[in-house]
PDB file of N, CA and C in Angstrom:
ATOM      1  N   UNK A   1     -29.377  25.485   7.102  1.00 50.00           N
ATOM      2  CA  UNK A   1     -28.858  25.157   5.806  1.00 50.00           C
ATOM      3  C   UNK A   1     -27.554  24.384   5.959  1.00 50.00           C
ATOM      4  N   UNK A   2     -27.392  23.301   5.203  1.00 48.00           N
ATOM      5  CA  UNK A   2     -26.163  22.515   5.238  1.00 48.00           C
ATOM      6  C   UNK A   2     -25.057  23.235   4.483  1.00 48.00           C
ATOM      7  N   UNK A   3     -23.874  23.227   5.037  1.00 65.00           N
ATOM      8  CA  UNK A   3     -22.734  23.842   4.358  1.00 65.00           C
ATOM      9  C   UNK A   3     -22.098  22.889   3.360  1.00 65.00           C
ATOM     10  N   UNK A   4     -22.303  21.590   3.539  1.00 63.00           N
ATOM     11  CA  UNK A   4     -21.748  20.599   2.618  1.00 63.00           C
ATOM     12  C   UNK A   4     -22.841  20.243   1.617  1.00 63.00           C
ATOM     13  N   UNK A   5     -22.603  20.486   0.324  1.00 67.00           N
ATOM     14  CA  UNK A   5     -23.613  20.118  -0.652  1.00 67.00           C
ATOM     15  C   UNK A   5     -23.730  18.595  -0.750  1.00 67.00           C
ATOM     16  N   UNK A   6     -24.944  18.129  -0.878  1.00 78.00           N
ATOM     17  CA  UNK A   6     -25.212  16.695  -1.026  1.00 78.00           C
ATOM     18  C   UNK A   6     -24.654  15.886   0.137  1.00 78.00           C
ATOM     19  N   UNK A   7     -24.915  16.342   1.344  1.00 77.00           N
ATOM     20  CA  UNK A   7     -24.399  15.673   2.539  1.00 77.00           C
ATOM     21  C   UNK A   7     -24.768  14.191   2.598  1.00 77.00           C
ATOM     22  N   UNK A   8     -26.004  13.799   2.288  1.00 84.00           N
ATOM     23  CA  UNK A   8     -26.316  12.361   2.342  1.00 84.00           C
ATOM     24  C   UNK A   8     -25.460  11.531   1.379  1.00 84.00           C
ATOM     25  N   UNK A   9     -25.129  12.085   0.218  1.00 86.00           N
ATOM     26  CA  UNK A   9     -24.300  11.351  -0.732  1.00 86.00           C
ATOM     27  C   UNK A   9     -22.876  11.229  -0.192  1.00 86.00           C
ATOM     28  N   UNK A  10     -22.345  12.304   0.377  1.00 81.00           N
ATOM     29  CA  UNK A  10     -20.992  12.274   0.939  1.00 81.00           C
ATOM     30  C   UNK A  10     -20.908  11.247   2.065  1.00 81.00           C
ATOM     31  N   UNK A  11     -21.898  11.224   2.931  1.00 85.00           N
ATOM     32  CA  UNK A  11     -21.907  10.272   4.052  1.00 85.00           C
ATOM     33  C   UNK A  11     -22.043   8.842   3.533  1.00 85.00           C
ATOM     34  N   UNK A  12     -22.912   8.635   2.562  1.00 89.00           N
ATOM     35  CA  UNK A  12     -23.128   7.287   2.028  1.00 89.00           C
ATOM     36  C   UNK A  12     -21.865   6.752   1.343  1.00 89.00           C
ATOM     37  N   UNK A  13     -21.218   7.566   0.531  1.00 88.00           N
ATOM     38  CA  UNK A  13     -20.002   7.122  -0.147  1.00 88.00           C
ATOM     39  C   UNK A  13     -18.892   6.864   0.860  1.00 88.00           C
ATOM     40  N   UNK A  14     -18.762   7.732   1.866  1.00 86.00           N
ATOM     41  CA  UNK A  14     -17.740   7.531   2.893  1.00 86.00           C
ATOM     42  C   UNK A  14     -17.983   6.237   3.657  1.00 86.00           C
ATOM     43  N   UNK A  15     -19.224   5.983   4.023  1.00 89.00           N
ATOM     44  CA  UNK A  15     -19.564   4.748   4.746  1.00 89.00           C
ATOM     45  C   UNK A  15     -19.295   3.524   3.867  1.00 89.00           C
ATOM     46  N   UNK A  16     -19.649   3.605   2.584  1.00 92.00           N
ATOM     47  CA  UNK A  16     -19.405   2.494   1.662  1.00 92.00           C
ATOM     48  C   UNK A  16     -17.912   2.187   1.565  1.00 92.00           C
ATOM     49  N   UNK A  17     -17.105   3.220   1.428  1.00 89.00           N
ATOM     50  CA  UNK A  17     -15.651   3.027   1.317  1.00 89.00           C
ATOM     51  C   UNK A  17     -15.092   2.424   2.602  1.00 89.00           C
ATOM     52  N   UNK A  18     -15.526   2.941   3.758  1.00 89.00           N
ATOM     53  CA  UNK A  18     -15.020   2.400   5.024  1.00 89.00           C
ATOM     54  C   UNK A  18     -15.446   0.951   5.237  1.00 89.00           C
ATOM     55  N   UNK A  19     -16.704   0.626   4.933  1.00 93.00           N
ATOM     56  CA  UNK A  19     -17.155  -0.759   5.094  1.00 93.00           C
ATOM     57  C   UNK A  19     -16.448  -1.684   4.115  1.00 93.00           C
ATOM     58  N   UNK A  20     -16.226  -1.218   2.891  1.00 92.00           N
ATOM     59  CA  UNK A  20     -15.495  -2.019   1.918  1.00 92.00           C
ATOM     60  C   UNK A  20     -14.069  -2.275   2.358  1.00 92.00           C
ATOM     61  N   UNK A  21     -13.401  -1.237   2.831  1.00 92.00           N
ATOM     62  CA  UNK A  21     -12.031  -1.414   3.297  1.00 92.00           C
ATOM     63  C   UNK A  21     -11.990  -2.289   4.552  1.00 92.00           C
ATOM     64  N   UNK A  22     -13.013  -2.181   5.400  1.00 93.00           N
ATOM     65  CA  UNK A  22     -13.077  -3.042   6.589  1.00 93.00           C
ATOM     66  C   UNK A  22     -13.203  -4.508   6.182  1.00 93.00           C
ATOM     67  N   UNK A  23     -13.994  -4.782   5.149  1.00 94.00           N
ATOM     68  CA  UNK A  23     -14.147  -6.165   4.686  1.00 94.00           C
ATOM     69  C   UNK A  23     -12.838  -6.694   4.110  1.00 94.00           C
ATOM     70  N   UNK A  24     -12.182  -5.897   3.293  1.00 93.00           N
ATOM     71  CA  UNK A  24     -10.887  -6.309   2.731  1.00 93.00           C
ATOM     72  C   UNK A  24      -9.858  -6.485   3.849  1.00 93.00           C
ATOM     73  N   UNK A  25      -9.890  -5.591   4.822  1.00 93.00           N
ATOM     74  CA  UNK A  25      -8.958  -5.688   5.948  1.00 93.00           C
ATOM     75  C   UNK A  25      -9.171  -6.974   6.727  1.00 93.00           C
ATOM     76  N   UNK A  26     -10.432  -7.297   6.983  1.00 94.00           N
ATOM     77  CA  UNK A  26     -10.728  -8.526   7.718  1.00 94.00           C
ATOM     78  C   UNK A  26     -10.215  -9.742   6.948  1.00 94.00           C
ATOM     79  N   UNK A  27     -10.436  -9.759   5.644  1.00 93.00           N
ATOM     80  CA  UNK A  27      -9.946 -10.873   4.829  1.00 93.00           C
ATOM     81  C   UNK A  27      -8.416 -10.974   4.907  1.00 93.00           C
ATOM     82  N   UNK A  28      -7.749  -9.843   4.738  1.00 91.00           N
ATOM     83  CA  UNK A  28      -6.278  -9.854   4.744  1.00 91.00           C
ATOM     84  C   UNK A  28      -5.745 -10.292   6.106  1.00 91.00           C
ATOM     85  N   UNK A  29      -6.316  -9.760   7.175  1.00 92.00           N
ATOM     86  CA  UNK A  29      -5.804 -10.069   8.515  1.00 92.00           C
ATOM     87  C   UNK A  29      -6.114 -11.498   8.957  1.00 92.00           C
ATOM     88  N   UNK A  30      -7.223 -12.058   8.463  1.00 93.00           N
ATOM     89  CA  UNK A  30      -7.617 -13.390   8.916  1.00 93.00           C
ATOM     90  C   UNK A  30      -7.087 -14.500   8.005  1.00 93.00           C
ATOM     91  N   UNK A  31      -7.183 -14.316   6.696  1.00 93.00           N
ATOM     92  CA  UNK A  31      -6.953 -15.419   5.771  1.00 93.00           C
ATOM     93  C   UNK A  31      -5.628 -15.376   5.014  1.00 93.00           C
ATOM     94  N   UNK A  32      -4.870 -14.341   5.098  1.00 91.00           N
ATOM     95  CA  UNK A  32      -3.597 -14.326   4.367  1.00 91.00           C
ATOM     96  C   UNK A  32      -2.437 -14.459   5.338  1.00 91.00           C
ATOM     97  N   UNK A  33      -1.316 -14.857   4.803  1.00 89.00           N
ATOM     98  CA  UNK A  33      -0.131 -15.018   5.635  1.00 89.00           C
ATOM     99  C   UNK A  33       0.939 -13.994   5.308  1.00 89.00           C
ATOM    100  N   UNK A  34       0.600 -12.990   4.525  1.00 90.00           N
ATOM    101  CA  UNK A  34       1.578 -11.986   4.097  1.00 90.00           C
ATOM    102  C   UNK A  34       1.706 -10.910   5.175  1.00 90.00           C
ATOM    103  N   UNK A  35       2.837 -10.914   5.847  1.00 93.00           N
ATOM    104  CA  UNK A  35       3.039  -9.973   6.948  1.00 93.00           C
ATOM    105  C   UNK A  35       3.148  -8.530   6.466  1.00 93.00           C
ATOM    106  N   UNK A  36       3.713  -8.319   5.283  1.00 94.00           N
ATOM    107  CA  UNK A  36       3.863  -6.962   4.760  1.00 94.00           C
ATOM    108  C   UNK A  36       2.493  -6.351   4.471  1.00 94.00           C
ATOM    109  N   UNK A  37       1.623  -7.128   3.848  1.00 92.00           N
ATOM    110  CA  UNK A  37       0.277  -6.629   3.552  1.00 92.00           C
ATOM    111  C   UNK A  37      -0.496  -6.374   4.840  1.00 92.00           C
ATOM    112  N   UNK A  38      -0.350  -7.251   5.810  1.00 94.00           N
ATOM    113  CA  UNK A  38      -1.021  -7.036   7.101  1.00 94.00           C
ATOM    114  C   UNK A  38      -0.533  -5.742   7.751  1.00 94.00           C
ATOM    115  N   UNK A  39       0.778  -5.497   7.683  1.00 94.00           N
ATOM    116  CA  UNK A  39       1.323  -4.255   8.245  1.00 94.00           C
ATOM    117  C   UNK A  39       0.800  -3.025   7.526  1.00 94.00           C
ATOM    118  N   UNK A  40       0.680  -3.111   6.205  1.00 94.00           N
ATOM    119  CA  UNK A  40       0.137  -1.982   5.439  1.00 94.00           C
ATOM    120  C   UNK A  40      -1.322  -1.714   5.791  1.00 94.00           C
ATOM    121  N   UNK A  41      -2.100  -2.766   5.961  1.00 93.00           N
ATOM    122  CA  UNK A  41      -3.514  -2.595   6.319  1.00 93.00           C
ATOM    123  C   UNK A  41      -3.634  -1.961   7.702  1.00 93.00           C
ATOM    124  N   UNK A  42      -2.855  -2.434   8.642  1.00 94.00           N
ATOM    125  CA  UNK A  42      -2.893  -1.868   9.998  1.00 94.00           C
ATOM    126  C   UNK A  42      -2.439  -0.413   9.973  1.00 94.00           C
ATOM    127  N   UNK A  43      -1.398  -0.120   9.199  1.00 94.00           N
ATOM    128  CA  UNK A  43      -0.937   1.263   9.074  1.00 94.00           C
ATOM    129  C   UNK A  43      -1.982   2.180   8.473  1.00 94.00           C
ATOM    130  N   UNK A  44      -2.731   1.657   7.504  1.00 93.00           N
ATOM    131  CA  UNK A  44      -3.793   2.468   6.897  1.00 93.00           C
ATOM    132  C   UNK A  44      -4.887   2.775   7.912  1.00 93.00           C
ATOM    133  N   UNK A  45      -5.250   1.809   8.742  1.00 93.00           N
ATOM    134  CA  UNK A  45      -6.249   2.068   9.778  1.00 93.00           C
ATOM    135  C   UNK A  45      -5.735   3.081  10.799  1.00 93.00           C
ATOM    136  N   UNK A  46      -4.437   3.025  11.105  1.00 93.00           N
ATOM    137  CA  UNK A  46      -3.859   4.029  11.999  1.00 93.00           C
ATOM    138  C   UNK A  46      -3.965   5.423  11.379  1.00 93.00           C
ATOM    139  N   UNK A  47      -3.711   5.514  10.084  1.00 93.00           N
ATOM    140  CA  UNK A  47      -3.823   6.804   9.407  1.00 93.00           C
ATOM    141  C   UNK A  47      -5.260   7.307   9.403  1.00 93.00           C
ATOM    142  N   UNK A  48      -6.217   6.404   9.209  1.00 90.00           N
ATOM    143  CA  UNK A  48      -7.632   6.799   9.292  1.00 90.00           C
ATOM    144  C   UNK A  48      -7.953   7.369  10.672  1.00 90.00           C
ATOM    145  N   UNK A  49      -7.437   6.713  11.709  1.00 90.00           N
ATOM    146  CA  UNK A  49      -7.707   7.172  13.074  1.00 90.00           C
ATOM    147  C   UNK A  49      -7.097   8.549  13.310  1.00 90.00           C
ATOM    148  N   UNK A  50      -5.857   8.752  12.855  1.00 90.00           N
ATOM    149  CA  UNK A  50      -5.220  10.064  13.021  1.00 90.00           C
ATOM    150  C   UNK A  50      -5.959  11.137  12.236  1.00 90.00           C
ATOM    151  N   UNK A  51      -6.415  10.807  11.040  1.00 89.00           N
ATOM    152  CA  UNK A  51      -7.178  11.752  10.237  1.00 89.00           C
ATOM    153  C   UNK A  51      -8.484  12.126  10.930  1.00 89.00           C
ATOM    154  N   UNK A  52      -9.153  11.146  11.505  1.00 85.00           N
ATOM    155  CA  UNK A  52     -10.415  11.414  12.191  1.00 85.00           C
ATOM    156  C   UNK A  52     -10.201  12.316  13.407  1.00 85.00           C
ATOM    157  N   UNK A  53      -9.153  12.041  14.176  1.00 85.00           N
ATOM    158  CA  UNK A  53      -8.864  12.867  15.354  1.00 85.00           C
ATOM    159  C   UNK A  53      -8.480  14.282  14.929  1.00 85.00           C
ATOM    160  N   UNK A  54      -7.663  14.398  13.895  1.00 84.00           N
ATOM    161  CA  UNK A  54      -7.276  15.725  13.404  1.00 84.00           C
ATOM    162  C   UNK A  54      -8.461  16.508  12.880  1.00 84.00           C
ATOM    163  N   UNK A  55      -9.351  15.838  12.169  1.00 82.00           N
ATOM    164  CA  UNK A  55     -10.550  16.509  11.677  1.00 82.00           C
ATOM    165  C   UNK A  55     -11.434  16.944  12.833  1.00 82.00           C
ATOM    166  N   UNK A  56     -11.579  16.076  13.833  1.00 80.00           N
ATOM    167  CA  UNK A  56     -12.413  16.411  14.984  1.00 80.00           C
ATOM    168  C   UNK A  56     -11.841  17.607  15.732  1.00 80.00           C
ATOM    169  N   UNK A  57     -10.523  17.614  15.949  1.00 78.00           N
ATOM    170  CA  UNK A  57      -9.908  18.749  16.647  1.00 78.00           C
ATOM    171  C   UNK A  57     -10.042  20.029  15.837  1.00 78.00           C
ATOM    172  N   UNK A  58      -9.803  19.946  14.552  1.00 74.00           N
ATOM    173  CA  UNK A  58      -9.875  21.131  13.704  1.00 74.00           C
ATOM    174  C   UNK A  58     -11.276  21.682  13.594  1.00 74.00           C
ATOM    175  N   UNK A  59     -12.271  20.799  13.450  1.00 72.00           N
ATOM    176  CA  UNK A  59     -13.628  21.285  13.290  1.00 72.00           C
ATOM    177  C   UNK A  59     -14.218  21.765  14.609  1.00 72.00           C
ATOM    178  N   UNK A  60     -13.732  21.254  15.733  1.00 69.00           N
ATOM    179  CA  UNK A  60     -14.297  21.679  17.007  1.00 69.00           C
ATOM    180  C   UNK A  60     -13.689  22.992  17.498  1.00 69.00           C
ATOM    181  N   UNK A  61     -12.476  23.317  17.043  1.00 65.00           N
ATOM    182  CA  UNK A  61     -11.851  24.533  17.537  1.00 65.00           C
ATOM    183  C   UNK A  61     -11.641  25.588  16.460  1.00 65.00           C
ATOM    184  N   UNK A  62     -11.803  25.242  15.212  1.00 58.00           N
ATOM    185  CA  UNK A  62     -11.530  26.179  14.131  1.00 58.00           C
ATOM    186  C   UNK A  62     -12.450  27.387  14.116  1.00 58.00           C
ATOM    187  N   UNK A  63     -13.713  27.204  14.395  1.00 58.00           N
ATOM    188  CA  UNK A  63     -14.659  28.310  14.348  1.00 58.00           C
ATOM    189  C   UNK A  63     -14.678  29.146  15.609  1.00 58.00           C
ATOM    190  N   UNK A  64     -13.943  28.744  16.623  1.00 62.00           N
ATOM    191  CA  UNK A  64     -13.957  29.461  17.891  1.00 62.00           C
ATOM    192  C   UNK A  64     -12.854  30.498  18.007  1.00 62.00           C
ATOM    193  N   UNK A  65     -12.054  30.649  16.976  1.00 59.00           N
ATOM    194  CA  UNK A  65     -10.941  31.589  17.009  1.00 59.00           C
ATOM    195  C   UNK A  65     -11.465  33.018  16.997  1.00 59.00           C
ATOM    196  N   UNK A  66     -11.153  33.758  18.013  1.00 61.00           N
ATOM    197  CA  UNK A  66     -11.606  35.150  18.145  1.00 61.00           C
ATOM    198  C   UNK A  66     -10.438  35.994  18.651  1.00 61.00           C
ATOM    199  N   UNK A  67     -10.544  37.292  18.440  1.00 57.00           N
ATOM    200  CA  UNK A  67      -9.550  38.188  19.035  1.00 57.00           C
ATOM    201  C   UNK A  67      -9.911  38.382  20.504  1.00 57.00           C
ATOM    202  N   UNK A  68      -9.002  38.977  21.247  1.00 65.00           N
ATOM    203  CA  UNK A  68      -9.233  39.156  22.676  1.00 65.00           C
ATOM    204  C   UNK A  68     -10.448  40.034  22.953  1.00 65.00           C
ATOM    205  N   UNK A  69     -10.665  41.049  22.126  1.00 66.00           N
ATOM    206  CA  UNK A  69     -11.791  41.950  22.357  1.00 66.00           C
ATOM    207  C   UNK A  69     -13.056  41.497  21.644  1.00 66.00           C
ATOM    208  N   UNK A  70     -12.935  40.465  20.795  1.00 63.00           N
ATOM    209  CA  UNK A  70     -14.100  39.990  20.075  1.00 63.00           C
ATOM    210  C   UNK A  70     -14.400  40.806  18.830  1.00 63.00           C
ATOM    211  N   UNK A  71     -13.502  41.727  18.488  1.00 71.00           N
ATOM    212  CA  UNK A  71     -13.726  42.572  17.321  1.00 71.00           C
ATOM    213  C   UNK A  71     -13.265  41.856  16.054  1.00 71.00           C
ATOM    214  N   UNK A  72     -13.656  42.393  14.920  1.00 73.00           N
ATOM    215  CA  UNK A  72     -13.215  41.867  13.640  1.00 73.00           C
ATOM    216  C   UNK A  72     -11.736  42.203  13.441  1.00 73.00           C
ATOM    217  N   UNK A  73     -11.033  41.418  12.635  1.00 70.00           N
ATOM    218  CA  UNK A  73      -9.618  41.716  12.374  1.00 70.00           C
ATOM    219  C   UNK A  73      -9.459  43.057  11.664  1.00 70.00           C
ATOM    220  N   UNK A  74      -8.342  43.700  11.924  1.00 75.00           N
ATOM    221  CA  UNK A  74      -8.056  44.989  11.305  1.00 75.00           C
ATOM    222  C   UNK A  74      -7.514  44.774   9.902  1.00 75.00           C
ATOM    223  N   UNK A  75      -7.773  45.722   8.991  1.00 82.00           N
ATOM    224  CA  UNK A  75      -7.239  45.568   7.637  1.00 82.00           C
ATOM    225  C   UNK A  75      -5.704  45.646   7.634  1.00 82.00           C
ATOM    226  N   UNK A  76      -5.105  44.985   6.665  1.00 82.00           N
ATOM    227  CA  UNK A  76      -3.647  44.916   6.553  1.00 82.00           C
ATOM    228  C   UNK A  76      -3.172  45.968   5.568  1.00 82.00           C
ATOM    229  N   UNK A  77      -2.082  46.639   5.917  1.00 82.00           N
ATOM    230  CA  UNK A  77      -1.475  47.626   5.025  1.00 82.00           C
ATOM    231  C   UNK A  77      -0.213  47.023   4.435  1.00 82.00           C
ATOM    232  N   UNK A  78      -0.095  47.078   3.110  1.00 79.00           N
ATOM    233  CA  UNK A  78       1.091  46.547   2.439  1.00 79.00           C
ATOM    234  C   UNK A  78       2.197  47.591   2.543  1.00 79.00           C
ATOM    235  N   UNK A  79       3.307  47.227   3.164  1.00 83.00           N
ATOM    236  CA  UNK A  79       4.398  48.166   3.387  1.00 83.00           C
ATOM    237  C   UNK A  79       5.257  48.310   2.130  1.00 83.00           C
ATOM    238  N   UNK A  80       5.540  47.202   1.481  1.00 82.00           N
ATOM    239  CA  UNK A  80       6.359  47.220   0.275  1.00 82.00           C
ATOM    240  C   UNK A  80       5.561  46.649  -0.898  1.00 82.00           C
ATOM    241  N   UNK A  81       4.842  47.489  -1.627  1.00 81.00           N
ATOM    242  CA  UNK A  81       4.086  46.982  -2.768  1.00 81.00           C
ATOM    243  C   UNK A  81       5.016  46.539  -3.896  1.00 81.00           C
ATOM    244  N   UNK A  82       4.473  45.933  -4.912  1.00 82.00           N
ATOM    245  CA  UNK A  82       5.275  45.414  -6.020  1.00 82.00           C
ATOM    246  C   UNK A  82       6.032  46.527  -6.749  1.00 82.00           C
ATOM    247  N   UNK A  83       5.490  47.718  -6.739  1.00 84.00           N
ATOM    248  CA  UNK A  83       6.159  48.824  -7.426  1.00 84.00           C
ATOM    249  C   UNK A  83       7.357  49.359  -6.638  1.00 84.00           C
ATOM    250  N   UNK A  84       7.482  49.007  -5.350  1.00 81.00           N
ATOM    251  CA  UNK A  84       8.583  49.475  -4.510  1.00 81.00           C
ATOM    252  C   UNK A  84       9.130  48.298  -3.695  1.00 81.00           C
ATOM    253  N   UNK A  85       9.821  47.329  -4.344  1.00 80.00           N
ATOM    254  CA  UNK A  85      10.272  46.131  -3.629  1.00 80.00           C
ATOM    255  C   UNK A  85      11.433  46.424  -2.685  1.00 80.00           C
ATOM    256  N   UNK A  86      11.646  45.526  -1.750  1.00 80.00           N
ATOM    257  CA  UNK A  86      12.755  45.628  -0.814  1.00 80.00           C
ATOM    258  C   UNK A  86      14.023  45.197  -1.542  1.00 80.00           C
ATOM    259  N   UNK A  87      15.085  46.006  -1.449  1.00 80.00           N
ATOM    260  CA  UNK A  87      16.362  45.681  -2.091  1.00 80.00           C
ATOM    261  C   UNK A  87      17.110  44.635  -1.259  1.00 80.00           C
ATOM    262  N   UNK A  88      17.659  43.657  -1.933  1.00 79.00           N
ATOM    263  CA  UNK A  88      18.459  42.636  -1.280  1.00 79.00           C
ATOM    264  C   UNK A  88      19.875  42.686  -1.828  1.00 79.00           C
ATOM    265  N   UNK A  89      20.781  41.933  -1.209  1.00 77.00           N
ATOM    266  CA  UNK A  89      22.173  41.907  -1.666  1.00 77.00           C
ATOM    267  C   UNK A  89      22.265  41.377  -3.093  1.00 77.00           C
ATOM    268  N   UNK A  90      21.474  40.378  -3.413  1.00 72.00           N
ATOM    269  CA  UNK A  90      21.522  39.800  -4.754  1.00 72.00           C
ATOM    270  C   UNK A  90      21.052  40.797  -5.806  1.00 72.00           C
ATOM    271  N   UNK A  91      20.103  41.643  -5.468  1.00 59.00           N
ATOM    272  CA  UNK A  91      19.581  42.616  -6.435  1.00 59.00           C
ATOM    273  C   UNK A  91      20.589  43.712  -6.717  1.00 59.00           C
ATOM    274  N   UNK A  92      21.496  43.974  -5.791  1.00 57.00           N
ATOM    275  CA  UNK A  92      22.483  45.038  -5.967  1.00 57.00           C
ATOM    276  C   UNK A  92      23.634  44.610  -6.871  1.00 57.00           C
ATOM    277  N   UNK A  93      23.840  43.324  -7.046  1.00 55.00           N
ATOM    278  CA  UNK A  93      24.963  42.823  -7.841  1.00 55.00           C
ATOM    279  C   UNK A  93      24.734  42.985  -9.310  1.00 55.00           C
TER     280      UNK A  93
END
């Protein structure tokens, strides 16, 4: 079972956006003389690359997180519930 609903649509829209931006990038880099716009386009591609690497690292290692013994995490006990807050210096004034 796919965890992403409508995976073919997500992939198709992502590919369309990337190909569209690639076409605009090619036009800007080849046919315009505006250095600021060229720098922005190159910076955007750098950000895409960093995003892709970050996603790849996160998705490849995120599900592998385990405790040393392989057991499930232990439940957490709240030490100071809302009915018994910790007193601070500001609260005493």
